Short mmCIF file of C-alpha atoms in Angstrom, two decimals:
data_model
loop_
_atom_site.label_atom_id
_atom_site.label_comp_id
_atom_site.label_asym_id
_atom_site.label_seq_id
_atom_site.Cartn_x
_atom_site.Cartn_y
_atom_site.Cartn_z
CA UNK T 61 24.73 0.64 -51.31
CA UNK T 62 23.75 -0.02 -47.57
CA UNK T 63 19.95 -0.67 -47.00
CA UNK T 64 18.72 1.54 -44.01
CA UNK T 65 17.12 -0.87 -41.56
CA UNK T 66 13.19 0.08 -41.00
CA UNK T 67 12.24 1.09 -37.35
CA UNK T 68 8.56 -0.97 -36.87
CA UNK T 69 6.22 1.36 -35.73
CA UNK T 70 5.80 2.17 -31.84
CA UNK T 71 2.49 0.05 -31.56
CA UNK T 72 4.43 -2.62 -32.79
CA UNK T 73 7.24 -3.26 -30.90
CA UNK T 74 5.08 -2.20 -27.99
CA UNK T 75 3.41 -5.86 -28.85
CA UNK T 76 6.58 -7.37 -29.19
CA UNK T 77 7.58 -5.90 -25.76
CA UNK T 78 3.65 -7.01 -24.15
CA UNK T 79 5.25 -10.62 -25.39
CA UNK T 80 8.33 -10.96 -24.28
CA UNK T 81 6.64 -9.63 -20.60
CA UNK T 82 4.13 -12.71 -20.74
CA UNK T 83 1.35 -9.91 -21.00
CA UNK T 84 -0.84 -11.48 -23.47
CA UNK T 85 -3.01 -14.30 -23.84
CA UNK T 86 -6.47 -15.37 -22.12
CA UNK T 87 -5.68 -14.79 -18.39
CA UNK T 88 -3.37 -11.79 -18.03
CA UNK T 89 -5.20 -8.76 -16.26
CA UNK T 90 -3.04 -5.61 -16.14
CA UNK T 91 -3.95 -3.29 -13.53
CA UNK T 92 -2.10 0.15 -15.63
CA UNK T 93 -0.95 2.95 -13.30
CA UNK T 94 -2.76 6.00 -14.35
CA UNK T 95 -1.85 9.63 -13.30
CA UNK T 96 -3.39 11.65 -16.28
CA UNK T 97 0.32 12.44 -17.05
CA UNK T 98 1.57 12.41 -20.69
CA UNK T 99 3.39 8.86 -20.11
CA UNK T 100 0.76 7.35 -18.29
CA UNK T 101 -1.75 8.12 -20.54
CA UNK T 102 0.07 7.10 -23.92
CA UNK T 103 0.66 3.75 -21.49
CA UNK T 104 -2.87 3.43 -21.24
CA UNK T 105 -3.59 4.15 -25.20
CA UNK T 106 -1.02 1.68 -26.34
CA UNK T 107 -2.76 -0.99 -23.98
CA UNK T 108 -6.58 0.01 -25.52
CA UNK T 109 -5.93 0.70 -28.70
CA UNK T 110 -2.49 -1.24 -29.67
CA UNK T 111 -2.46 -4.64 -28.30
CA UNK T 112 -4.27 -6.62 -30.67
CA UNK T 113 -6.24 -9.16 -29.91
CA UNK T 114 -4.28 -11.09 -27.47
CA UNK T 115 -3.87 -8.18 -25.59
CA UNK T 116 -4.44 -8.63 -21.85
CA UNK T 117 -7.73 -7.26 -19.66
CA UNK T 118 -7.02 -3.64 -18.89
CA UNK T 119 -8.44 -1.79 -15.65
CA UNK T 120 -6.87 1.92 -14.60
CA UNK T 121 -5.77 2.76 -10.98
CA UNK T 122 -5.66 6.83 -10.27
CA UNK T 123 -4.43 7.95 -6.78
CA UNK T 124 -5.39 11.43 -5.58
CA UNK T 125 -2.05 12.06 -3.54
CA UNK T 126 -3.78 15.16 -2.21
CA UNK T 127 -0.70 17.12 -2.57
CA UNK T 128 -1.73 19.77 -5.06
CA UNK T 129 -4.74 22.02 -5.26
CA UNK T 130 -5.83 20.84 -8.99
CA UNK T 131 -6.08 17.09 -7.53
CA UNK T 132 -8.98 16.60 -7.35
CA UNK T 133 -9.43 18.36 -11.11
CA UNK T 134 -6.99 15.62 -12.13
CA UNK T 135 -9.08 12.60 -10.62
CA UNK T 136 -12.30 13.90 -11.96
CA UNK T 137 -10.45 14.59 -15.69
CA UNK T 138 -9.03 10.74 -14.97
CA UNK T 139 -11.97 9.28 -14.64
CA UNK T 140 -13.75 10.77 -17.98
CA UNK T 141 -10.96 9.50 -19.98
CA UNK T 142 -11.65 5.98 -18.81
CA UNK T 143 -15.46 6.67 -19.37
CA UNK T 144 -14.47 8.00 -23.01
CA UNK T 145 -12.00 4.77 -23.62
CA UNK T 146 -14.35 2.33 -22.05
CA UNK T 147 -11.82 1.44 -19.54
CA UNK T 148 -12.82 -0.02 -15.83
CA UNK T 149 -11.24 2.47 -13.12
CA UNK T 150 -10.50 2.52 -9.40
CA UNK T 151 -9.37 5.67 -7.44
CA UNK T 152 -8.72 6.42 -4.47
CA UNK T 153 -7.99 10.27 -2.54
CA UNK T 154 -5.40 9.89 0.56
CA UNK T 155 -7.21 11.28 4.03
CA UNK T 156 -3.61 12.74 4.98
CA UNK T 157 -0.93 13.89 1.92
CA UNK T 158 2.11 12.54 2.24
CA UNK T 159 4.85 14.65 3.71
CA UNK T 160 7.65 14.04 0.84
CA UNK T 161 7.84 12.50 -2.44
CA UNK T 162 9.32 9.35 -1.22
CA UNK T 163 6.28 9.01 1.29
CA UNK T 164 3.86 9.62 -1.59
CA UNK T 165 6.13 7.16 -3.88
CA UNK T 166 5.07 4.29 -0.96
CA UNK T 167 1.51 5.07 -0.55
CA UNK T 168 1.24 5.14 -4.25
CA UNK T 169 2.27 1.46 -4.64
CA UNK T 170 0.72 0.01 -1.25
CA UNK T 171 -2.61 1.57 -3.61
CA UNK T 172 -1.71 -0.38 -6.83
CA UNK T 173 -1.15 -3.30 -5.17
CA UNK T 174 -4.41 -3.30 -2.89
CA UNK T 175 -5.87 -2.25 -6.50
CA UNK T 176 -5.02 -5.23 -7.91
CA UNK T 177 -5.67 -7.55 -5.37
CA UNK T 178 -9.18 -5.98 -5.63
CA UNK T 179 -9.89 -6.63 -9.98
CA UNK T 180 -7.97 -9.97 -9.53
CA UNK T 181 -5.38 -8.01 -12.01
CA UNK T 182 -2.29 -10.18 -12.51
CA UNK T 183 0.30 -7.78 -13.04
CA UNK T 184 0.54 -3.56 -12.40
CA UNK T 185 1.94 -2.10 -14.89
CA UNK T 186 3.97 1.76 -14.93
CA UNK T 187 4.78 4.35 -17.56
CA UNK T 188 8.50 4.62 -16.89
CA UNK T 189 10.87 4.82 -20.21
CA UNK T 190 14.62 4.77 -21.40
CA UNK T 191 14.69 8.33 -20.24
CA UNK T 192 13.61 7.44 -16.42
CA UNK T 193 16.36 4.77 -16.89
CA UNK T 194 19.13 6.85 -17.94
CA UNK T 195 18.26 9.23 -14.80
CA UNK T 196 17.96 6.37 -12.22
CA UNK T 197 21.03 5.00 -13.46
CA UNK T 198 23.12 7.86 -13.30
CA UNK T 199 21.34 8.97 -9.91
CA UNK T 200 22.92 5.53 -8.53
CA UNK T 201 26.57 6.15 -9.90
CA UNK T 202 26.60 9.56 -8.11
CA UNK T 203 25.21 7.46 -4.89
CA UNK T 204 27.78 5.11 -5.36
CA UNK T 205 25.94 2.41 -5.86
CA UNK T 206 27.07 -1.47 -6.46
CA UNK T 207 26.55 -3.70 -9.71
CA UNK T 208 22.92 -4.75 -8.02
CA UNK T 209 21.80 -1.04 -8.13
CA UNK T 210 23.42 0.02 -11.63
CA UNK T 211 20.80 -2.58 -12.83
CA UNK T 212 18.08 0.27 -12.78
CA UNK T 213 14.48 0.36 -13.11
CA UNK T 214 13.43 -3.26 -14.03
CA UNK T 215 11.34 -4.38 -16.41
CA UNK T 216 9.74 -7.18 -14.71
CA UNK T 217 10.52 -7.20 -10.77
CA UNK T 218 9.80 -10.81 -10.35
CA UNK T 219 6.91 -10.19 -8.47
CA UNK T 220 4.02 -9.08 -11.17
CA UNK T 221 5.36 -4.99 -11.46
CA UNK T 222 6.24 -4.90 -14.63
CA UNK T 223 7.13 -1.97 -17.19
CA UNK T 224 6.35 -1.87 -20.95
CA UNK T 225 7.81 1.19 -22.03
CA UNK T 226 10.99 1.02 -20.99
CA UNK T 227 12.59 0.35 -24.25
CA UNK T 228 11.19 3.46 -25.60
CA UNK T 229 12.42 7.38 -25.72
CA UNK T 230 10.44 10.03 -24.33
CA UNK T 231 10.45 11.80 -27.45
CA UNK T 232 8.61 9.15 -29.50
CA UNK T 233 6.38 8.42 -26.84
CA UNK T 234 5.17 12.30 -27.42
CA UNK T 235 5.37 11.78 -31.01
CA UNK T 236 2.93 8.64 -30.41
CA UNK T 237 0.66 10.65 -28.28
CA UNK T 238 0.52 13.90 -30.92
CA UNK T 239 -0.10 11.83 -33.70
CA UNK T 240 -2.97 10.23 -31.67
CA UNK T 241 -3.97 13.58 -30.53
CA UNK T 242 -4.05 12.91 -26.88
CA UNK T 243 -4.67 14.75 -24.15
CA UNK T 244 -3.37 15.01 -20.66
CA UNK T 245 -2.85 16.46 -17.61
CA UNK T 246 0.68 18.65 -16.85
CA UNK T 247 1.80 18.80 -13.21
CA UNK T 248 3.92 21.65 -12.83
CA UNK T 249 6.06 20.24 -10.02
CA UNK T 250 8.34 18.26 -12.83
CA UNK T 251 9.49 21.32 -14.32
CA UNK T 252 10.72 22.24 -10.71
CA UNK T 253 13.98 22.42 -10.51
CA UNK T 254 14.31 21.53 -7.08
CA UNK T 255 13.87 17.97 -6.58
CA UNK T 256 17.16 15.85 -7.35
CA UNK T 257 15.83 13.74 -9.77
CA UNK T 258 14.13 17.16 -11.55
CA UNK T 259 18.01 18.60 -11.49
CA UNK T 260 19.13 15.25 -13.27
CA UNK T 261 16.93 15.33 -16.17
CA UNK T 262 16.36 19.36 -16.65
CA UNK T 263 20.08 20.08 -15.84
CA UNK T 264 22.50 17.63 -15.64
CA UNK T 265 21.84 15.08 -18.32
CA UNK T 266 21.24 17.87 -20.81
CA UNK T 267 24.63 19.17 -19.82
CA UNK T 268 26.81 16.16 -19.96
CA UNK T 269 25.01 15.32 -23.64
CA UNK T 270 25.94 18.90 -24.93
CA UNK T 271 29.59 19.10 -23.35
CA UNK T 272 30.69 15.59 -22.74
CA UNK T 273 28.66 12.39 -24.27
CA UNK T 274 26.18 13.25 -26.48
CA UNK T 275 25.32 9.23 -26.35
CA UNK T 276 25.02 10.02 -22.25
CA UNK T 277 21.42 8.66 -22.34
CA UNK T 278 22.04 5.92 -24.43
CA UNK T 279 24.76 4.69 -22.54
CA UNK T 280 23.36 4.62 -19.31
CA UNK T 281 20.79 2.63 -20.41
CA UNK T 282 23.14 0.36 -22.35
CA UNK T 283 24.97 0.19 -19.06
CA UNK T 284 21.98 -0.86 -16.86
CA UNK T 285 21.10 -3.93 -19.35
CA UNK T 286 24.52 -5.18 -18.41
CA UNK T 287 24.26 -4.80 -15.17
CA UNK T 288 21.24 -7.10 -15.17
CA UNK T 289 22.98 -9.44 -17.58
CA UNK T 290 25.68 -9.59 -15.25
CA UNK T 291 23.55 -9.78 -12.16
CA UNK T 292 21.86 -12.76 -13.54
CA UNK T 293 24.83 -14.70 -14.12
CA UNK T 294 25.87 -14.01 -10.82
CA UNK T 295 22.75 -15.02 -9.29
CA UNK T 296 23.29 -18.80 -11.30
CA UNK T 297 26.38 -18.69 -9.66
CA UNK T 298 25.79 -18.33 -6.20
CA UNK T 299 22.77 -20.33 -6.04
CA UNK T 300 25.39 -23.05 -6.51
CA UNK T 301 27.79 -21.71 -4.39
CA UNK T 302 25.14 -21.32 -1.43
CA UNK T 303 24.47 -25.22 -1.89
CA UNK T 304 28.03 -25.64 -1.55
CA UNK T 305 27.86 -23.63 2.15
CA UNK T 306 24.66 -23.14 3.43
CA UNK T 307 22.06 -25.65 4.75
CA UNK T 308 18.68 -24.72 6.16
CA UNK T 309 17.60 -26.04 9.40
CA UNK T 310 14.06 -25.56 11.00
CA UNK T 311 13.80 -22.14 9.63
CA UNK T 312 17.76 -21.41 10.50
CA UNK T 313 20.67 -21.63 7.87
CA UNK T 314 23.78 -22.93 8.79
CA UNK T 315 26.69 -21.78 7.41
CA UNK T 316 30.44 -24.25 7.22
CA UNK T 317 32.45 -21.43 8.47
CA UNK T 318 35.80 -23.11 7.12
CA UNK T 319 34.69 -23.17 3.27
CA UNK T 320 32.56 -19.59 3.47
CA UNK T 321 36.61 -17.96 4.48
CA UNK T 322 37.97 -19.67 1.59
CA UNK T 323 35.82 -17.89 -0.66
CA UNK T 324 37.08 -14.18 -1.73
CA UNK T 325 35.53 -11.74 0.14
CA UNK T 326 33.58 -10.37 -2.30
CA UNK T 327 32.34 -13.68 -3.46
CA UNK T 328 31.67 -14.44 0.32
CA UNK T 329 29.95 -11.08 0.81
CA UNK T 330 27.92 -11.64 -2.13
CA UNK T 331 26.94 -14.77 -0.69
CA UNK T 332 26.08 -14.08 2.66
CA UNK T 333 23.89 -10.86 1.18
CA UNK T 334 21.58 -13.33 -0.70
CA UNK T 335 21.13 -15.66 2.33
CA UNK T 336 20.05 -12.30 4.43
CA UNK T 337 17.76 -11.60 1.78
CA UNK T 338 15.56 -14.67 2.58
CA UNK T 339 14.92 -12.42 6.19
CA UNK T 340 14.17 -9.43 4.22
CA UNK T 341 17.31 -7.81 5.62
CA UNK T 342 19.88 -5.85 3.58
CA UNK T 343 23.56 -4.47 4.98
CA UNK T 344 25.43 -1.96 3.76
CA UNK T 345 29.04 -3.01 2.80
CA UNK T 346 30.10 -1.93 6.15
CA UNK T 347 27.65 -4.32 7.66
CA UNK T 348 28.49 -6.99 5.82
CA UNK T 349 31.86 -6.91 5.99
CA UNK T 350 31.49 -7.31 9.73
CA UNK T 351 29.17 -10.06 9.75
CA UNK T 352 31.76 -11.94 7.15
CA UNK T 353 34.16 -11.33 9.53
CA UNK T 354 32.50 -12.68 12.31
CA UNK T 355 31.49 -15.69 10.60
CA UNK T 356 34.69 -16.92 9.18
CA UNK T 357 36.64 -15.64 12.54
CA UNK T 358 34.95 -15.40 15.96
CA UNK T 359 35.41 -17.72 18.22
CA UNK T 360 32.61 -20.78 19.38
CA UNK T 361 30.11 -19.61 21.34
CA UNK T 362 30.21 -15.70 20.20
CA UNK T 363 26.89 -14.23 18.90
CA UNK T 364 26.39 -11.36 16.79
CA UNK T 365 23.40 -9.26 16.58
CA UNK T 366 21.91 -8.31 13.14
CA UNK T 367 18.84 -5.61 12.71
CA UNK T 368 15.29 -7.54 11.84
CA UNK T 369 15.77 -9.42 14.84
CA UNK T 370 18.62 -11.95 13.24
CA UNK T 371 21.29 -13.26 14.89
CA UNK T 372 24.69 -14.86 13.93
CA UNK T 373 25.90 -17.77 16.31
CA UNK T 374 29.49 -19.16 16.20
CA UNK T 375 29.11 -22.66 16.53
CA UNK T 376 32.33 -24.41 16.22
CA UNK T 377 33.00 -24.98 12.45
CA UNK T 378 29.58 -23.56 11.45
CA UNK T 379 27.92 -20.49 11.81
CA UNK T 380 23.65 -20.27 12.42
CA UNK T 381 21.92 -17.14 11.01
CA UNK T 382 18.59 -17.02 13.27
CA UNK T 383 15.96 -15.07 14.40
CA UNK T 384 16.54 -13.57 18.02
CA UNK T 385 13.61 -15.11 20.37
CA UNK T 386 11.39 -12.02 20.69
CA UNK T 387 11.28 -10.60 24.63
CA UNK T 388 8.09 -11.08 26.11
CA UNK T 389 6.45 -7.22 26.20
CA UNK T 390 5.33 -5.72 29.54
CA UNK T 391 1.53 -5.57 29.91
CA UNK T 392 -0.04 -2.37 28.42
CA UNK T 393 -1.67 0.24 30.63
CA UNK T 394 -4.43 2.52 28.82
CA UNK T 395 -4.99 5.92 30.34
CA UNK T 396 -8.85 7.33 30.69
CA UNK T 397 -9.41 10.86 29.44
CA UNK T 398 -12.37 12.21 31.52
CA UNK T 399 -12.52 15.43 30.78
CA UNK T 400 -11.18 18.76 28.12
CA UNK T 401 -7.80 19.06 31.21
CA UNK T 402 -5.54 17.02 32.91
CA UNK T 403 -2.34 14.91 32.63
CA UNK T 404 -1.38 11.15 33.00
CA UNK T 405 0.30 8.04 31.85
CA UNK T 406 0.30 5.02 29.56
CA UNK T 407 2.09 2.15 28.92
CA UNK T 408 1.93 1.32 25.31
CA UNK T 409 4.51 -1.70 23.95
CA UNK T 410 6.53 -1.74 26.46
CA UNK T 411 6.95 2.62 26.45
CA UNK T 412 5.89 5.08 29.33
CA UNK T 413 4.34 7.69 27.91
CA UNK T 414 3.27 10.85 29.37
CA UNK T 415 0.26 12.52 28.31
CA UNK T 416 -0.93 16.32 28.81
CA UNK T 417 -4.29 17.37 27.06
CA UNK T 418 -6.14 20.61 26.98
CA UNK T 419 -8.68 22.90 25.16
CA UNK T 420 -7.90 25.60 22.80
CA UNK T 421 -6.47 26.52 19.48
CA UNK T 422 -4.25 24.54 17.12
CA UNK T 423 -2.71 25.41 13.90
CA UNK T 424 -2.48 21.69 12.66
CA UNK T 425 -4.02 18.71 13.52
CA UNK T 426 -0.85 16.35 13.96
CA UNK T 427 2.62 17.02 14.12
CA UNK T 428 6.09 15.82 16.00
CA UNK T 429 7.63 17.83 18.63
CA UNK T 430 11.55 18.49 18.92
CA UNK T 431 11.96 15.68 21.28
CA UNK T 432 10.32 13.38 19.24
CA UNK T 433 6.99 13.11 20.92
CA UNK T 434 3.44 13.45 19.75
CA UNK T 435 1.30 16.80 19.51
CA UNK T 436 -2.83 15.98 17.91
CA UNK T 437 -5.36 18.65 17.73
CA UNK T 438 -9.41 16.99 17.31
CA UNK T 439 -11.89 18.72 17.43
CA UNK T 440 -13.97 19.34 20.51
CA UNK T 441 -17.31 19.12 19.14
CA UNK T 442 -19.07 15.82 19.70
CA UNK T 443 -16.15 14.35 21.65
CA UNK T 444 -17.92 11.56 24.08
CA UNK T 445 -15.79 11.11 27.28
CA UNK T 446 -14.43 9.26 28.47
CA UNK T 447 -11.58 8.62 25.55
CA UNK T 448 -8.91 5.74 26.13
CA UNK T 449 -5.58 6.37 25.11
CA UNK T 450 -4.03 2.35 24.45
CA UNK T 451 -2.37 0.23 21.96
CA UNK T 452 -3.70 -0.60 18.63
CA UNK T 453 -5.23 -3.96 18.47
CA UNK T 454 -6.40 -6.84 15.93
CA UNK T 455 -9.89 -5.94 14.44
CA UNK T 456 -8.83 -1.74 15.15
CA UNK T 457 -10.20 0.20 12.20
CA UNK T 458 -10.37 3.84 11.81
CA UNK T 459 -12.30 6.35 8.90
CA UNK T 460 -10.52 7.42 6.77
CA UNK T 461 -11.48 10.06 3.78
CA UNK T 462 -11.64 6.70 1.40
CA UNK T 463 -13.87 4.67 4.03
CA UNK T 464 -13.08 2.67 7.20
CA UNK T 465 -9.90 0.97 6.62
CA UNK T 466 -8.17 -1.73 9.23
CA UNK T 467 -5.30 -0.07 11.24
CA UNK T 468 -2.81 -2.96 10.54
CA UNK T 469 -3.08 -2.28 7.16
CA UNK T 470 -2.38 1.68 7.25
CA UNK T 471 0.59 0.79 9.63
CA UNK T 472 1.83 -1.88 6.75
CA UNK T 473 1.02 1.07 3.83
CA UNK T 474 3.11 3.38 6.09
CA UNK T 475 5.94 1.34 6.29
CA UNK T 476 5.84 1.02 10.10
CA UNK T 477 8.71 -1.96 10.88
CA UNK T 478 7.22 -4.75 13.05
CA UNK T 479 8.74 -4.16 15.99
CA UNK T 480 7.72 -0.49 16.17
CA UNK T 481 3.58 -0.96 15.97
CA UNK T 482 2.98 -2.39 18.97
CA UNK T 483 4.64 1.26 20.24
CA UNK T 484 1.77 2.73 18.01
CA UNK T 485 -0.75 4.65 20.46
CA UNK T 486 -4.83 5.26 19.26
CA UNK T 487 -7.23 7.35 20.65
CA UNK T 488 -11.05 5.90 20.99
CA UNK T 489 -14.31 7.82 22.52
CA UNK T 490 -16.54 6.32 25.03
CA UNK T 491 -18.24 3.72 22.22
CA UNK T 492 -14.91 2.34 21.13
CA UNK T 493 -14.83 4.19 17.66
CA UNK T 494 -11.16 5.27 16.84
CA UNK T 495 -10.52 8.57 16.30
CA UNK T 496 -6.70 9.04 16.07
CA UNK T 497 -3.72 6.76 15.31
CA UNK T 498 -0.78 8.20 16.67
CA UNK T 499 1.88 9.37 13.83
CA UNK T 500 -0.15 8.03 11.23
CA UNK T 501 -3.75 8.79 10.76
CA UNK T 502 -6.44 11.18 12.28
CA UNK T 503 -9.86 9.66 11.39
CA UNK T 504 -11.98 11.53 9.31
CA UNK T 505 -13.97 14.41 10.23
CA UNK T 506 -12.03 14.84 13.24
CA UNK T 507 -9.38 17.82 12.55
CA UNK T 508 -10.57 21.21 14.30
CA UNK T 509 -11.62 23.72 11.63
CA UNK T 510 -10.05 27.19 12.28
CA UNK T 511 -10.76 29.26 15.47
CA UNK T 512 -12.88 26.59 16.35
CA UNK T 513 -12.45 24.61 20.04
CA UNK T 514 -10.35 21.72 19.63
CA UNK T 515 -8.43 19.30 22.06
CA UNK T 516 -4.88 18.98 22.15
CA UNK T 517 -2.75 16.40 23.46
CA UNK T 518 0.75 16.22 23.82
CA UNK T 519 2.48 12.97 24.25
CA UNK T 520 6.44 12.23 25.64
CA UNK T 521 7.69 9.01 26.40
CA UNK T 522 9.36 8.78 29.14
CA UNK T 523 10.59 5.48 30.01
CA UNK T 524 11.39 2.21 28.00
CA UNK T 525 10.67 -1.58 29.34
#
């Protein structure tokens, strides 16, 4: 008669998992993602109260995304839990919500990783499982995506964000958190049906498992571990295969043209998308296939332009992936704002813009016109003339609801490229202090309150240098 293998208890193998993730031993400081969710807050259990002894330092991050009315009700409820579990905790409440998820997605991690600069934590940790797996995996395969994307959520992204729950189901994560007899917080917008990724897991998955694959979940997951198993052995691969046609010089890589076109092209392709990867720059496979092209068959003294600035020289029989020289920018020209009326001009990095301002009512404080200029509303009271419209500069810092924070770091949180901030306009009063950073912040204590006199500017650019 066949023994029936034992399943080790949940705490367990979350142990095994804290192992095999290099989360244990004197020196590991996990900074653990907490919404007040269900996952979250079995995450945070298992990492109290499950560990064992050579369990790594814990400390809690909560962001207030400011998105929902009960918020604030869910930072408050956060921060008694850690109080209750003896837990160190660091929150922060956004000054302006995010305007979709995949905004809120970025400020949430520029937080946990400012966070964990902060405790000195050496990895973050987040609460996603199999199930989150099966649903980014199968979100991918409808995109399309290549053998690189089918790997999934990863469980250890190389660069301390790592995720200890992934080998476990939903379902016995709730059974965990029953028999503990936690509590947590519900936010109603995952039973929404609207969101894609809502329609995957309410809809779609439950569909295919009933009328299809009733191993659906399972194998999705099974299929994103051998994605990464495959990935990796790729990545041995072309590491040698790079040596073979790529050689670095003074911060350019040159490429034997020759050898690269004797590759296949996928091999090639493959190739040439790691050695873009060292410029942060990712093509599409149309983009790539062009730059291949190029490489193996253009002749001497062609150049190719790539975005981030890069550029492809044909040199002969090699090929030099570079970045561009930079264009020197026209000098900036700040425009003085004397009084509640009037309209002028501004040259801000290298744009014209136009500016109109004026006194009176506004139903929001920021927002983008249909020509894709700038409309602010501030509010009139306490305004010292004269303001200076100009370009953001090193040392620039602004209020914000969670304290004065540096303006190159909200334009890095935001996600603003490079090349774009010095295009990034601010408004400061007569004493220097900042009260508005064009498309990105409006400095605390500064939007009109309803019915109440407020100045309004309108910005258009006009004219490129």
């Amino acid at each position: 008669m066949a023994r029936t293998r034992r399943t080790p208890p949940l705490d367990e193998r979350f142990r095994r998992e804290l192992r095999a993730l290099g989360l244990h031993g004197a020196g590991a400081h996990v900074l653990v993602a907490l919404s007040g969710g269900a996952d979250s807050v079995t995450l945070l259990h298992l990492f109290r109260f499950a560990s064992g002894d050579s369990g790594p330092a814990i400390t809690a991050a909560h962001l207030d995304h400011a998105m929902r009315d009960e918020s604030e009700e869910d930072a408050r409820w956060v921060a008694g839990l850690c109080r209750a579990w003896g837990v160190p905790h660091i929150s922060e409440r956004l000054g302006v919500p995010p305007r979709s998820e995949a905004e809120a997605r970025e400020a949430r991690y520029a937080f946990l990783r400012r966070a964990a600069s902060e405790v000195g934590a050496t990895h973050v940790a987040t609460a996603h499982h199999a199930d989150d797996q099966a649903e980014t995996v199968l979100f991918r395969v409808l995109r399309g995506t290549g053998t690189r994307g089918l790997r999934g959520i990863l469980p250890d992204d190389g660069n301390g964000l790592v995720r200890p729950l992934l080998p476990f189901w939903r379902a016995e994560l709730r059974s965990y958190a029953h028999a503990a007899g936690l509590r947590w917080r519900e936010d109603a917008g995952n039973a929404a049906a609207g969101p894609a990724r809502n329609r995957l897991r309410l809809q779609v998955l439950p569909l295919l498992e009933r009328t299809v694959a009733p191993g659906a979940r399972r194998g999705l997951v099974r299929l994103a571990a051998l994605a990464r198993a495959e990935e990796a052995a790729w990545d041995g691969l072309t590491d040698a295969l790079q040596a073979a046609v790529a050689t670095d010089e003074e911060g350019a890589i040159l490429l034997a043209r020759s050898q690269l076109a004797g590759y296949d092209s996928h091999v090639g392709a493959r190739l040439l998308r790691g050695l873009l990867r060292r410029y942060g720059i990712v093509l599409d496979r149309a983009g790539t296939r062009a730059a291949l092209q190029f490489i193996t068959a253009a002749p001497s003294g062609r150049q190719m332009r790539l975005p981030g600035s890069l550029r492809i020289d044909a040199e002969f029989g090699h090929a030099r992936i570079s970045r561009a020289e930079p264009e020197p920018a026209p000098p900036d020209a700040s425009l003085a704002i004397a009084g509640p009326e009037g309209r002028g001009t501004a040259r801000i990095g290298g744009c014209t813009l136009t500016v109109e301002w004026s006194t009176g009512a506004s139903p929001s404080s920021e927002a983008e016109d249909d020509d894709g200029g700038m409309l602010a509303a501030l509010a009139a009271d306490g305004l010292r003339f004269p303001l200076a419209l100009r370009g953001w500069a090193p040392g620039d810092r602004i209020r914000t609801a969670g304290g004065t924070r540096k303006v190159k770091k909200l334009l890095g949180e935001r996600r603003i490229p490079r090349a774009a901030r010095v295009r990034v306009p601010v408004l400061a009063d007569a004493q220097g202090t900042l009260l508005w950073l064009g498309g990105v912040a409006l400095a605390a204590g500064r939007a009109p309150r309803p019915g109440a006199p407020a100045l309004l500017l309108r910005i258009t650019r006009t004219g490129d240098g």
